[in-house]
Each structure stands twice: as C-alpha cells, then as structure tokens.
PDB file of C-alpha atoms in Angstrom:
ATOM      1  CA  MET V   1     -34.940  85.126 -29.412  1.00 67.00           C
ATOM      2  CA  HIS V   2     -35.343  83.096 -26.219  1.00 83.00           C
ATOM      3  CA  ASP V   3     -38.643  81.655 -25.059  1.00 86.00           C
ATOM      4  CA  ARG V   4     -39.016  83.053 -21.555  1.00 84.00           C
ATOM      5  CA  ASP V   5     -41.013  79.996 -20.551  1.00 89.00           C
ATOM      6  CA  ILE V   6     -37.828  77.962 -21.052  1.00 94.00           C
ATOM      7  CA  TRP V   7     -34.989  80.440 -20.567  1.00 96.00           C
ATOM      8  CA  GLU V   8     -34.134  83.002 -17.922  1.00 97.00           C
ATOM      9  CA  LYS V   9     -31.404  85.615 -17.514  1.00 95.00           C
ATOM     10  CA  ARG V  10     -28.767  85.040 -14.842  1.00 95.00           C
ATOM     11  CA  SER V  11     -25.989  87.568 -14.658  1.00 94.00           C
ATOM     12  CA  ILE V  12     -25.107  88.165 -18.331  1.00 95.00           C
ATOM     13  CA  PHE V  13     -26.261  84.713 -19.494  1.00 96.00           C
ATOM     14  CA  TRP V  14     -29.424  83.176 -20.830  1.00 97.00           C
ATOM     15  CA  VAL V  15     -29.714  79.758 -19.190  1.00 97.00           C
ATOM     16  CA  ALA V  16     -32.404  77.099 -19.072  1.00 96.00           C
ATOM     17  CA  LYS V  17     -34.773  77.665 -16.159  1.00 96.00           C
ATOM     18  CA  ASN V  18     -33.988  74.241 -14.751  1.00 95.00           C
ATOM     19  CA  THR V  19     -30.272  75.081 -14.455  1.00 96.00           C
ATOM     20  CA  PRO V  20     -29.341  74.629 -10.783  1.00 95.00           C
ATOM     21  CA  SER V  21     -27.763  77.330  -8.656  1.00 95.00           C
ATOM     22  CA  TYR V  22     -24.502  76.482  -6.939  1.00 97.00           C
ATOM     23  CA  GLU V  23     -22.834  77.468  -3.706  1.00 97.00           C
ATOM     24  CA  PRO V  24     -19.770  79.693  -4.107  1.00 97.00           C
ATOM     25  CA  HIS V  25     -16.485  77.852  -4.420  1.00 97.00           C
ATOM     26  CA  PRO V  26     -14.722  78.061  -1.032  1.00 96.00           C
ATOM     27  CA  SER V  27     -11.583  79.760  -2.357  1.00 97.00           C
ATOM     28  CA  GLU V  28     -12.004  80.745  -6.011  1.00 97.00           C
ATOM     29  CA  ALA V  29     -15.109  82.834  -5.358  1.00 96.00           C
ATOM     30  CA  LYS V  30     -13.056  84.883  -2.898  1.00 96.00           C
ATOM     31  CA  GLU V  31      -9.924  85.233  -5.009  1.00 97.00           C
ATOM     32  CA  PRO V  32      -9.243  88.968  -4.729  1.00 97.00           C
ATOM     33  CA  PHE V  33      -7.854  89.826  -8.160  1.00 97.00           C
ATOM     34  CA  TYR V  34      -9.267  87.354 -10.685  1.00 97.00           C
ATOM     35  CA  GLY V  35     -12.528  86.539  -8.910  1.00 96.00           C
ATOM     36  CA  ARG V  36     -13.497  89.880  -7.411  1.00 96.00           C
ATOM     37  CA  ILE V  37     -11.997  92.354  -9.874  1.00 96.00           C
ATOM     38  CA  VAL V  38     -11.319  90.814 -13.290  1.00 96.00           C
ATOM     39  CA  VAL V  39     -14.424  88.659 -13.774  1.00 95.00           C
ATOM     40  CA  PRO V  40     -16.913  91.385 -12.735  1.00 95.00           C
ATOM     41  CA  LEU V  41     -15.041  93.856 -14.941  1.00 95.00           C
ATOM     42  CA  ILE V  42     -15.220  91.499 -17.929  1.00 95.00           C
ATOM     43  CA  LYS V  43     -18.925  90.936 -17.373  1.00 95.00           C
ATOM     44  CA  ARG V  44     -19.564  94.673 -17.311  1.00 95.00           C
ATOM     45  CA  MET V  45     -17.538  95.109 -20.488  1.00 94.00           C
ATOM     46  CA  LEU V  46     -19.462  92.372 -22.301  1.00 94.00           C
ATOM     47  CA  ALA V  47     -22.769  93.749 -21.050  1.00 94.00           C
ATOM     48  CA  ALA V  48     -21.780  97.173 -22.393  1.00 94.00           C
ATOM     49  CA  GLN V  49     -21.192  95.559 -25.789  1.00 93.00           C
ATOM     50  CA  GLY V  50     -24.664  94.092 -25.636  1.00 94.00           C
ATOM     51  CA  ILE V  51     -23.355  90.560 -26.192  1.00 95.00           C
ATOM     52  CA  ASP V  52     -26.328  88.193 -26.061  1.00 94.00           C
ATOM     53  CA  PHE V  53     -24.924  85.187 -24.199  1.00 95.00           C
ATOM     54  CA  THR V  54     -26.491  81.756 -24.004  1.00 97.00           C
ATOM     55  CA  LEU V  55     -24.833  79.207 -21.726  1.00 98.00           C
ATOM     56  CA  GLU V  56     -25.656  75.506 -21.541  1.00 98.00           C
ATOM     57  CA  GLY V  57     -24.134  72.522 -19.776  1.00 98.00           C
ATOM     58  CA  VAL V  58     -22.987  74.232 -16.577  1.00 97.00           C
ATOM     59  CA  GLU V  59     -23.882  71.033 -14.732  1.00 97.00           C
ATOM     60  CA  ASN V  60     -21.008  69.268 -16.536  1.00 98.00           C
ATOM     61  CA  LEU V  61     -18.446  71.403 -14.718  1.00 98.00           C
ATOM     62  CA  PRO V  62     -17.242  70.140 -11.336  1.00 98.00           C
ATOM     63  CA  ALA V  63     -18.314  72.276  -8.379  1.00 97.00           C
ATOM     64  CA  THR V  64     -14.909  71.637  -6.829  1.00 98.00           C
ATOM     65  CA  GLY V  65     -11.766  69.940  -8.017  1.00 98.00           C
ATOM     66  CA  PRO V  66     -10.005  69.943 -11.362  1.00 98.00           C
ATOM     67  CA  ALA V  67     -11.100  69.714 -14.972  1.00 98.00           C
ATOM     68  CA  LEU V  68      -9.352  70.421 -18.255  1.00 98.00           C
ATOM     69  CA  LEU V  69     -11.664  72.414 -20.530  1.00 98.00           C
ATOM     70  CA  ALA V  70     -10.979  71.979 -24.254  1.00 98.00           C
ATOM     71  CA  PHE V  71     -12.339  74.919 -26.265  1.00 98.00           C
ATOM     72  CA  ASN V  72     -12.746  75.309 -29.998  1.00 98.00           C
ATOM     73  CA  HIS V  73     -10.973  78.403 -31.308  1.00 98.00           C
ATOM     74  CA  THR V  74     -12.636  80.786 -33.764  1.00 98.00           C
ATOM     75  CA  GLY V  75     -11.832  84.252 -32.436  1.00 97.00           C
ATOM     76  CA  TYR V  76      -9.549  86.364 -30.294  1.00 96.00           C
ATOM     77  CA  PHE V  77     -12.213  86.765 -27.604  1.00 96.00           C
ATOM     78  CA  ASP V  78     -12.562  83.009 -27.010  1.00 97.00           C
ATOM     79  CA  PHE V  79     -10.187  83.461 -24.102  1.00 94.00           C
ATOM     80  CA  ILE V  80     -12.455  86.091 -22.552  1.00 95.00           C
ATOM     81  CA  PHE V  81     -15.740  84.334 -23.294  1.00 96.00           C
ATOM     82  CA  GLY V  82     -14.352  81.001 -22.129  1.00 95.00           C
ATOM     83  CA  GLY V  83     -13.213  82.554 -18.884  1.00 94.00           C
ATOM     84  CA  THR V  84     -16.807  83.304 -17.938  1.00 93.00           C
ATOM     85  CA  VAL V  85     -18.283  79.814 -18.390  1.00 94.00           C
ATOM     86  CA  ALA V  86     -17.585  78.657 -14.838  1.00 97.00           C
ATOM     87  CA  SER V  87     -18.875  81.792 -13.145  1.00 96.00           C
ATOM     88  CA  LEU V  88     -22.327  80.224 -12.773  1.00 96.00           C
ATOM     89  CA  LYS V  89     -20.755  77.153 -11.160  1.00 97.00           C
ATOM     90  CA  GLY V  90     -20.092  78.772  -7.810  1.00 97.00           C
ATOM     91  CA  HIS V  91     -17.972  81.584  -9.281  1.00 97.00           C
ATOM     92  CA  ARG V  92     -15.247  79.186 -10.355  1.00 98.00           C
ATOM     93  CA  LEU V  93     -12.248  80.457 -12.326  1.00 98.00           C
ATOM     94  CA  VAL V  94     -10.554  79.098 -15.451  1.00 98.00           C
ATOM     95  CA  ARG V  95      -6.750  79.239 -15.753  1.00 98.00           C
ATOM     96  CA  PHE V  96      -5.947  79.351 -19.451  1.00 98.00           C
ATOM     97  CA  MET V  97      -2.917  78.062 -21.275  1.00 97.00           C
ATOM     98  CA  ALA V  98      -1.771  80.964 -23.459  1.00 94.00           C
ATOM     99  CA  LYS V  99       1.249  81.576 -25.652  1.00 91.00           C
ATOM    100  CA  THR V 100       4.238  83.047 -23.885  1.00 92.00           C
ATOM    101  CA  GLU V 101       4.288  86.135 -26.120  1.00 92.00           C
ATOM    102  CA  ILE V 102       1.227  87.413 -24.253  1.00 92.00           C
ATOM    103  CA  PHE V 103       3.077  87.110 -20.955  1.00 94.00           C
ATOM    104  CA  ASP V 104       6.003  89.055 -22.434  1.00 92.00           C
ATOM    105  CA  VAL V 105       3.868  92.195 -22.792  1.00 93.00           C
ATOM    106  CA  PRO V 106       4.738  94.134 -19.601  1.00 90.00           C
ATOM    107  CA  VAL V 107       1.334  95.081 -18.156  1.00 93.00           C
ATOM    108  CA  VAL V 108      -0.598  92.235 -19.773  1.00 94.00           C
ATOM    109  CA  GLY V 109       1.915  89.698 -18.503  1.00 94.00           C
ATOM    110  CA  LEU V 110       1.522  90.997 -14.974  1.00 95.00           C
ATOM    111  CA  ILE V 111      -2.258  90.624 -15.214  1.00 95.00           C
ATOM    112  CA  MET V 112      -1.985  87.126 -16.698  1.00 96.00           C
ATOM    113  CA  ARG V 113       0.289  85.981 -13.894  1.00 96.00           C
ATOM    114  CA  GLY V 114      -1.995  87.586 -11.343  1.00 97.00           C
ATOM    115  CA  MET V 115      -4.835  85.444 -12.711  1.00 97.00           C
ATOM    116  CA  ARG V 116      -2.535  82.395 -12.572  1.00 97.00           C
ATOM    117  CA  HIS V 117      -2.829  81.624 -16.256  1.00 97.00           C
ATOM    118  CA  ILE V 118      -0.227  79.294 -17.748  1.00 97.00           C
ATOM    119  CA  SER V 119       2.464  80.445 -20.164  1.00 95.00           C
ATOM    120  CA  VAL V 120       2.982  78.167 -23.168  1.00 94.00           C
ATOM    121  CA  ASP V 121       6.395  78.339 -24.788  1.00 88.00           C
ATOM    122  CA  ARG V 122       6.069  76.338 -27.999  1.00 77.00           C
ATOM    123  CA  ALA V 123       9.827  75.839 -28.034  1.00 74.00           C
ATOM    124  CA  ALA V 124       9.677  74.224 -24.590  1.00 72.00           C
ATOM    125  CA  GLY V 125       6.293  72.530 -24.533  1.00 74.00           C
ATOM    126  CA  ALA V 126       7.144  69.984 -21.839  1.00 88.00           C
ATOM    127  CA  ALA V 127       7.529  72.679 -19.183  1.00 90.00           C
ATOM    128  CA  SER V 128       4.126  74.162 -20.057  1.00 92.00           C
ATOM    129  CA  LEU V 129       2.540  70.722 -19.908  1.00 95.00           C
ATOM    130  CA  ASP V 130       4.059  70.134 -16.472  1.00 96.00           C
ATOM    131  CA  GLU V 131       2.744  73.471 -15.222  1.00 96.00           C
ATOM    132  CA  ALA V 132      -0.765  72.657 -16.466  1.00 97.00           C
ATOM    133  CA  VAL V 133      -0.637  69.258 -14.756  1.00 98.00           C
ATOM    134  CA  ARG V 134       0.504  70.930 -11.545  1.00 98.00           C
ATOM    135  CA  SER V 135      -2.345  73.455 -11.718  1.00 98.00           C
ATOM    136  CA  LEU V 136      -4.895  70.682 -12.220  1.00 98.00           C
ATOM    137  CA  ARG V 137      -3.479  68.688  -9.327  1.00 98.00           C
ATOM    138  CA  GLU V 138      -4.006  71.785  -7.206  1.00 98.00           C
ATOM    139  CA  GLY V 139      -7.714  71.511  -8.035  1.00 98.00           C
ATOM    140  CA  ASN V 140      -8.025  74.227 -10.688  1.00 98.00           C
ATOM    141  CA  LEU V 141     -10.038  74.428 -13.874  1.00 98.00           C
ATOM    142  CA  VAL V 142      -7.601  74.787 -16.773  1.00 98.00           C
ATOM    143  CA  GLY V 143      -8.575  75.964 -20.251  1.00 98.00           C
ATOM    144  CA  ILE V 144      -6.813  74.803 -23.408  1.00 98.00           C
ATOM    145  CA  PHE V 145      -7.278  75.310 -27.151  1.00 98.00           C
ATOM    146  CA  PRO V 146      -6.304  71.934 -28.660  1.00 98.00           C
ATOM    147  CA  GLU V 147      -6.317  73.423 -32.173  1.00 97.00           C
ATOM    148  CA  ALA V 148      -3.493  75.706 -30.946  1.00 94.00           C
ATOM    149  CA  THR V 149      -4.483  78.570 -33.257  1.00 95.00           C
ATOM    150  CA  ILE V 150      -7.686  80.123 -34.580  1.00 97.00           C
ATOM    151  CA  SER V 151      -9.461  78.068 -37.221  1.00 98.00           C
ATOM    152  CA  ARG V 152     -10.063  80.346 -40.187  1.00 98.00           C
ATOM    153  CA  ALA V 153     -12.551  77.795 -41.504  1.00 98.00           C
ATOM    154  CA  PHE V 154     -14.579  77.959 -38.269  1.00 98.00           C
ATOM    155  CA  GLU V 155     -14.519  74.166 -38.319  1.00 98.00           C
ATOM    156  CA  ILE V 156     -12.519  71.970 -35.944  1.00 98.00           C
ATOM    157  CA  LYS V 157      -9.091  71.516 -37.481  1.00 97.00           C
ATOM    158  CA  GLY V 158      -6.385  69.062 -36.467  1.00 96.00           C
ATOM    159  CA  LEU V 159      -5.872  68.818 -32.709  1.00 98.00           C
ATOM    160  CA  LYS V 160      -2.613  68.624 -30.809  1.00 96.00           C
ATOM    161  CA  SER V 161      -2.340  65.712 -28.382  1.00 96.00           C
ATOM    162  CA  GLY V 162      -1.346  67.917 -25.450  1.00 96.00           C
ATOM    163  CA  ALA V 163      -4.871  68.073 -24.024  1.00 98.00           C
ATOM    164  CA  VAL V 164      -5.246  64.326 -23.580  1.00 98.00           C
ATOM    165  CA  ARG V 165      -1.683  64.012 -22.274  1.00 97.00           C
ATOM    166  CA  ILE V 166      -2.310  66.670 -19.638  1.00 98.00           C
ATOM    167  CA  ALA V 167      -5.620  65.094 -18.631  1.00 98.00           C
ATOM    168  CA  ALA V 168      -4.052  61.634 -18.412  1.00 98.00           C
ATOM    169  CA  GLN V 169      -1.103  62.791 -16.314  1.00 98.00           C
ATOM    170  CA  SER V 170      -3.206  64.883 -13.948  1.00 98.00           C
ATOM    171  CA  GLY V 171      -6.158  62.529 -13.627  1.00 98.00           C
ATOM    172  CA  ALA V 172      -8.532  65.423 -14.364  1.00 98.00           C
ATOM    173  CA  PRO V 173     -11.611  64.972 -16.568  1.00 98.00           C
ATOM    174  CA  LEU V 174     -11.290  66.344 -20.104  1.00 98.00           C
ATOM    175  CA  ILE V 175     -14.391  68.377 -20.955  1.00 98.00           C
ATOM    176  CA  PRO V 176     -15.085  69.856 -24.414  1.00 98.00           C
ATOM    177  CA  VAL V 177     -16.589  73.345 -24.619  1.00 98.00           C
ATOM    178  CA  ALA V 178     -18.054  74.879 -27.782  1.00 98.00           C
ATOM    179  CA  ILE V 179     -18.166  78.630 -28.360  1.00 98.00           C
ATOM    180  CA  TRP V 180     -20.043  79.992 -31.362  1.00 98.00           C
ATOM    181  CA  GLY V 181     -20.386  83.634 -32.368  1.00 98.00           C
ATOM    182  CA  SER V 182     -17.044  84.775 -30.988  1.00 97.00           C
ATOM    183  CA  GLN V 183     -15.730  85.089 -34.540  1.00 98.00           C
ATOM    184  CA  ARG V 184     -18.259  87.837 -35.206  1.00 98.00           C
ATOM    185  CA  VAL V 185     -16.617  90.015 -32.556  1.00 97.00           C
ATOM    186  CA  TRP V 186     -12.993  89.609 -33.633  1.00 97.00           C
ATOM    187  CA  THR V 187     -11.221  86.977 -35.679  1.00 98.00           C
ATOM    188  CA  LYS V 188      -8.322  86.632 -38.078  1.00 97.00           C
ATOM    189  CA  ASP V 189      -8.357  88.609 -41.331  1.00 97.00           C
ATOM    190  CA  HIS V 190     -11.389  90.695 -40.325  1.00 97.00           C
ATOM    191  CA  PRO V 191     -11.849  93.979 -38.440  1.00 96.00           C
ATOM    192  CA  ARG V 192     -12.797  94.076 -34.783  1.00 95.00           C
ATOM    193  CA  GLN V 193     -16.425  94.698 -33.885  1.00 94.00           C
ATOM    194  CA  LEU V 194     -15.962  95.909 -30.327  1.00 89.00           C
ATOM    195  CA  GLY V 195     -18.737  98.470 -30.113  1.00 87.00           C
ATOM    196  CA  ARG V 196     -22.250  97.837 -28.853  1.00 91.00           C
ATOM    197  CA  ASN V 197     -22.838  95.169 -31.446  1.00 89.00           C
ATOM    198  CA  HIS V 198     -25.492  92.978 -29.768  1.00 92.00           C
ATOM    199  CA  PHE V 199     -23.931  89.887 -31.325  1.00 96.00           C
ATOM    200  CA  PRO V 200     -25.191  86.589 -29.927  1.00 97.00           C
ATOM    201  CA  VAL V 201     -22.631  84.165 -28.514  1.00 98.00           C
ATOM    202  CA  TRP V 202     -23.653  80.611 -27.632  1.00 98.00           C
ATOM    203  CA  ILE V 203     -21.550  78.452 -25.311  1.00 98.00           C
ATOM    204  CA  LYS V 204     -22.122  74.848 -24.346  1.00 98.00           C
ATOM    205  CA  VAL V 205     -20.139  72.693 -21.932  1.00 98.00           C
ATOM    206  CA  GLY V 206     -20.122  69.060 -22.989  1.00 98.00           C
ATOM    207  CA  SER V 207     -19.688  65.784 -21.138  1.00 98.00           C
ATOM    208  CA  PRO V 208     -16.222  64.451 -20.237  1.00 98.00           C
ATOM    209  CA  VAL V 209     -14.381  62.588 -22.987  1.00 98.00           C
ATOM    210  CA  ASP V 210     -12.973  59.092 -22.554  1.00 98.00           C
ATOM    211  CA  ILE V 211      -9.170  59.416 -22.641  1.00 98.00           C
ATOM    212  CA  SER V 212      -8.306  55.729 -22.414  1.00 97.00           C
ATOM    213  CA  GLY V 213      -6.022  54.126 -24.983  1.00 97.00           C
ATOM    214  CA  THR V 214      -3.189  55.850 -26.797  1.00 97.00           C
ATOM    215  CA  PRO V 215      -2.912  59.655 -26.968  1.00 97.00           C
ATOM    216  CA  GLU V 216      -3.762  59.426 -30.660  1.00 97.00           C
ATOM    217  CA  GLU V 217      -6.927  57.430 -29.989  1.00 98.00           C
ATOM    218  CA  ALA V 218      -8.019  59.756 -27.189  1.00 98.00           C
ATOM    219  CA  THR V 219      -7.299  62.832 -29.315  1.00 98.00           C
ATOM    220  CA  ALA V 220      -9.449  61.392 -32.104  1.00 98.00           C
ATOM    221  CA  ARG V 221     -12.312  60.941 -29.618  1.00 98.00           C
ATOM    222  CA  LEU V 222     -11.836  64.497 -28.360  1.00 98.00           C
ATOM    223  CA  LYS V 223     -11.963  65.838 -31.920  1.00 98.00           C
ATOM    224  CA  LYS V 224     -15.131  63.895 -32.638  1.00 98.00           C
ATOM    225  CA  ALA V 225     -16.744  65.167 -29.426  1.00 98.00           C
ATOM    226  CA  MET V 226     -15.758  68.769 -30.189  1.00 98.00           C
ATOM    227  CA  GLU V 227     -17.076  68.510 -33.747  1.00 98.00           C
ATOM    228  CA  ALA V 228     -20.412  67.154 -32.513  1.00 98.00           C
ATOM    229  CA  LEU V 229     -20.694  69.837 -29.832  1.00 98.00           C
ATOM    230  CA  VAL V 230     -19.843  72.691 -32.201  1.00 98.00           C
ATOM    231  CA  ASP V 231     -22.286  71.333 -34.770  1.00 98.00           C
ATOM    232  CA  GLU V 232     -25.035  71.210 -32.140  1.00 98.00           C
ATOM    233  CA  VAL V 233     -24.344  74.731 -30.900  1.00 98.00           C
ATOM    234  CA  ARG V 234     -24.184  76.364 -34.305  1.00 98.00           C
ATOM    235  CA  THR V 235     -27.387  74.585 -35.368  1.00 97.00           C
ATOM    236  CA  ARG V 236     -29.175  75.985 -32.315  1.00 96.00           C
ATOM    237  CA  TYR V 237     -27.622  79.378 -33.064  1.00 97.00           C
ATOM    238  CA  GLU V 238     -29.029  79.313 -36.595  1.00 97.00           C
ATOM    239  CA  GLU V 239     -32.452  78.297 -35.303  1.00 95.00           C
ATOM    240  CA  ALA V 240     -32.482  81.052 -32.687  1.00 95.00           C
ATOM    241  CA  TYR V 241     -31.004  83.917 -34.705  1.00 96.00           C
ATOM    242  CA  GLY V 242     -31.314  82.923 -38.362  1.00 96.00           C
ATOM    243  CA  PRO V 243     -32.013  82.501 -41.102  1.00 95.00           C
ATOM    244  CA  PHE V 244     -28.985  84.315 -42.467  1.00 97.00           C
ATOM    245  CA  PRO V 245     -28.894  85.361 -46.122  1.00 96.00           C
ATOM    246  CA  GLY V 246     -25.613  83.591 -46.947  1.00 96.00           C
ATOM    247  CA  GLY V 247     -22.067  84.616 -47.737  1.00 97.00           C
ATOM    248  CA  GLU V 248     -21.260  85.818 -44.206  1.00 98.00           C
ATOM    249  CA  TYR V 249     -17.525  85.757 -43.492  1.00 98.00           C
ATOM    250  CA  TRP V 250     -18.115  84.307 -40.019  1.00 98.00           C
ATOM    251  CA  ARG V 251     -20.055  81.275 -41.244  1.00 98.00           C
ATOM    252  CA  PRO V 252     -18.245  78.197 -42.563  1.00 98.00           C
ATOM    253  CA  ALA V 253     -18.511  77.288 -46.220  1.00 96.00           C
ATOM    254  CA  SER V 254     -20.442  74.146 -45.254  1.00 95.00           C
ATOM    255  CA  MET V 255     -23.225  76.373 -43.888  1.00 97.00           C
ATOM    256  CA  GLY V 256     -23.365  78.803 -46.784  1.00 97.00           C
ATOM    257  CA  GLY V 257     -20.802  81.266 -45.473  1.00 98.00           C
ATOM    258  CA  SER V 258     -17.741  82.640 -47.216  1.00 98.00           C
ATOM    259  CA  ALA V 259     -15.132  81.364 -44.759  1.00 98.00           C
ATOM    260  CA  PRO V 260     -12.388  79.272 -46.374  1.00 98.00           C
ATOM    261  CA  SER V 261     -12.606  75.501 -46.286  1.00 97.00           C
ATOM    262  CA  LEU V 262     -10.312  73.586 -43.951  1.00 97.00           C
ATOM    263  CA  GLU V 263      -7.988  72.849 -46.876  1.00 97.00           C
ATOM    264  CA  GLN V 264      -7.895  76.487 -47.981  1.00 97.00           C
ATOM    265  CA  ALA V 265      -7.391  77.640 -44.399  1.00 98.00           C
ATOM    266  CA  ALA V 266      -4.476  75.223 -43.988  1.00 97.00           C
ATOM    267  CA  ARG V 267      -2.759  76.754 -47.022  1.00 97.00           C
ATOM    268  CA  ILE V 268      -3.315  80.264 -45.666  1.00 97.00           C
ATOM    269  CA  ASP V 269      -1.928  79.203 -42.282  1.00 97.00           C
ATOM    270  CA  ALA V 270       1.148  77.678 -43.923  1.00 96.00           C
ATOM    271  CA  GLU V 271       1.824  80.844 -45.906  1.00 97.00           C
ATOM    272  CA  GLU V 272       1.358  82.966 -42.797  1.00 95.00           C
ATOM    273  CA  LYS V 273       3.825  80.764 -40.934  1.00 92.00           C
ATOM    274  CA  ARG V 274       6.348  81.061 -43.769  1.00 96.00           C
ATOM    275  CA  GLN V 275       6.064  84.843 -43.829  1.00 96.00           C
ATOM    276  CA  ARG V 276       6.428  85.004 -40.058  1.00 91.00           C
ATOM    277  CA  ALA V 277       9.616  82.940 -40.258  1.00 92.00           C
ATOM    278  CA  GLU V 278      10.976  85.251 -42.965  1.00 94.00           C
ATOM    279  CA  ARG V 279      10.253  88.334 -40.868  1.00 93.00           C
ATOM    280  CA  LYS V 280      11.931  86.746 -37.878  1.00 88.00           C
ATOM    281  CA  ALA V 281      15.009  85.887 -39.936  1.00 92.00           C
ATOM    282  CA  ALA V 282      15.146  89.395 -41.392  1.00 92.00           C
ATOM    283  CA  LYS V 283      14.892  90.907 -37.929  1.00 88.00           C
ATOM    284  CA  ALA V 284      17.700  88.686 -36.674  1.00 88.00           C
ATOM    285  CA  ALA V 285      19.875  89.659 -39.620  1.00 87.00           C
ATOM    286  CA  LYS V 286      19.161  93.336 -39.053  1.00 84.00           C
ATOM    287  CA  SER V 287      20.040  93.077 -35.375  1.00 79.00           C
ATOM    288  CA  ALA V 288      23.414  91.677 -36.391  1.00 76.00           C
ATOM    289  CA  LYS V 289      24.124  95.154 -37.856  1.00 68.00           C
ATOM    290  CA  GLY V 290      25.298  94.203 -41.289  1.00 59.00           C
ATOM    291  CA  PRO V 291      28.211  92.095 -42.541  1.00 54.00           C
ATOM    292  CA  ARG V 292      30.534  92.931 -39.646  1.00 54.00           C
ATOM    293  CA  GLY V 293      27.909  91.953 -37.132  1.00 52.00           C
ATOM    294  CA  LEU V 294      27.198  88.737 -38.989  1.00 46.00           C
ATOM    295  CA  ARG V 295      30.890  87.877 -39.104  1.00 49.00           C
ATOM    296  CA  ALA V 296      31.111  88.556 -35.386  1.00 46.00           C
ATOM    297  CA  VAL V 297      28.154  86.273 -34.689  1.00 45.00           C
ATOM    298  CA  ILE V 298      29.600  83.544 -36.897  1.00 45.00           C
ATOM    299  CA  GLY V 299      32.977  84.013 -35.241  1.00 48.00           C
ATOM    300  CA  ARG V 300      31.508  83.666 -31.771  1.00 46.00           C
ATOM    301  CA  GLN V 301      29.614  80.575 -32.836  1.00 50.00           C
ATOM    302  CA  GLY V 302      32.849  79.133 -34.237  1.00 49.00           C
ATOM    303  CA  VAL V 303      34.699  79.780 -30.987  1.00 41.00           C
ATOM    304  CA  LEU V 304      31.897  78.188 -28.980  1.00 43.00           C
ATOM    305  CA  ALA V 305      31.861  75.165 -31.268  1.00 48.00           C
ATOM    306  CA  LYS V 306      35.620  74.720 -30.887  1.00 47.00           C
ATOM    307  CA  ALA V 307      35.360  75.081 -27.109  1.00 44.00           C
ATOM    308  CA  ALA V 308      32.596  72.482 -26.969  1.00 47.00           C
ATOM    309  CA  LYS V 309      34.662  70.105 -29.104  1.00 53.00           C
ATOM    310  CA  ALA V 310      37.689  70.554 -26.852  1.00 45.00           C
ATOM    311  CA  ALA V 311      35.603  70.010 -23.726  1.00 43.00           C
ATOM    312  CA  LYS V 312      34.231  66.812 -25.202  1.00 50.00           C
ATOM    313  CA  LYS V 313      37.757  65.498 -25.776  1.00 50.00           C
ATOM    314  CA  LEU V 314      38.774  66.339 -22.212  1.00 43.00           C
ATOM    315  CA  ALA V 315      35.645  64.851 -20.643  1.00 46.00           C
ATOM    316  CA  PRO V 316      36.238  61.555 -18.815  1.00 46.00           C
ATOM    317  CA  SER V 317      35.116  58.469 -20.663  1.00 49.00           C
ATOM    318  CA  LYS V 318      31.837  56.899 -19.523  1.00 44.00           C
ATOM    319  CA  LYS V 319      33.067  53.422 -20.423  1.00 44.00           C
ATOM    320  CA  PRO V 320      33.961  51.188 -17.429  1.00 42.00           C
TER     321      PRO V 320
END
C-alpha cells in the first residue's frame, strides 16, 4: 500500500524517505527497563501481529527536553501504540497519564511504575496534574488523552482542560498526536482482534498548539487541531487501504461506518456511568454485611460527626 519511492521501512514503521535519523537520547535510550526491555518487547509483539504501521511527523517531537503529547482515544491499544511514536526520535520514551485503577493491579502496577508512568486518580486530580508537571519539568515526554475515555464515535469528543493547564504550568509544548486504526485491534463494545491481523495503524504527530489565553480558549484550539489531524490521518488511511464497503463498526457514521454518532455515544457513556455507579453502590452495601453492618456503619458515621462537631466547638476562635 506504500509507494516505495516515497516510503521506507524503519524498525516496525513505514516513514517518508526524507524523515531524518536522530542521535540516541543521552539517558532515555539507555533506560534499562522501559527503553531496553519494554519497548523492544512491544515492537516484537506488534510485529508478530503483523500491524502495518505508518508514522508521520516525527520531526515535531523534541530531540531532548519536554513535550506534552495529546492523543485521540479510540481503542485500548492507544497507550501501546502511542508509546512507540518517539522511538524514532532518538529512542525517546513517553510517560503516560493513566487511571489509578491500572496501577492498583499488582504486577501491572509494578510495571507501570517501573516505566515512570503517571497515576491519575480522578477523585484527586490536582495531585496527578502536579506529578505530570513535575515529570515535564524533568525533561520527559508525557502522554495524555484529553478526551479522558475512549470515544465510541471515533470522533473527537469533548476535551478536559487538564492538558492545557499542565502545558501552561510546565512550560512544555502541547503537541497533538492522531492515531487511526487502533480501534480495529480492540475497542469498547467489540471483541479483541489480537491475532496476526495485519491491520494498518496510521499515526501522525502534529505541530505544537498555541496555549495562550484562558484554559477554555486553549482547549478549544487543541480540540480543533486534534480534529483536523485525525481527519487528515483517516483520509490518508482511506486512500491507502480503502475503499471500504461501508457499515464497518470501526468507522464513524460520518464516513459510512456503523459507529454511533457523538450524541448517541454520549448517551451510551452516560448509561454506562450510571450502571457503574449502581454496581459500586451495591458492592458497598454488600460489604456492609446486611442491616447490622449498615447500622454499624451509620453508627460510626454518627459518632464521627458528633466528635467533629464537639471539636469545632472546642477549637479556638480565629477572630482577633
């Protein structure tokens, strides 16, 4: 699918022949666990799957120093695919922001910490933001999914403002990255396709986004840049690997696929969130071991509330 007069294979990627080669990063290329074990292992795994990678825009990544990479989110392997984008830029490494539940899995959490990824506790977002800023100030590449969760529509949905806030506080450039084809490997509501599938995946690194103005204004610019980049990548994908007959679950409705629209996807997400909250509440109730347990919990809460009220009365007044 690639014109060999224009493209060439480097590692597992198809890249334009005029893509420069870069000297290894002085420290990241030598990082023993992430750089020398994990990345080569991932590349071998993806090669075994026959994933047909195309990578563009490597020149937009800094050879040294920090950058915040803002990825679109269509599949569960975005984290893995996105982690490879900087390998052609002197074997640089991307430290991803990932939900804390992943870190809570015993072995997986150990691996994530070993790769110096960043735990995101949605109940304590400020701490995660501070950790990302600290990582960027140390000169790292940090990956973030501003949509927060997978877009079932395979279109850019509403973005959180955390990306522009982190970039502004750290002084790092905010660079959009588009991944297309990841949803064919594994996405929400559809079975995994982890065998030797030969699916094409196209990745493009864009130019830094202007983050001046308010967080809302900068986030709007980021969304526009991500939409344009994704649109460009999926158009090139269609030209290289299409035409497709239509009705594919992994193609957005706007392109003739059967994926839900953004509005439909939002309703599905809301229902999923409601059901998750119900399951969590049911689990909490079950752990209370029936009415006696519930009364005990309520009783303890009552005692704590009374103690807090008494402490407040005894506390010295702050008035002069």
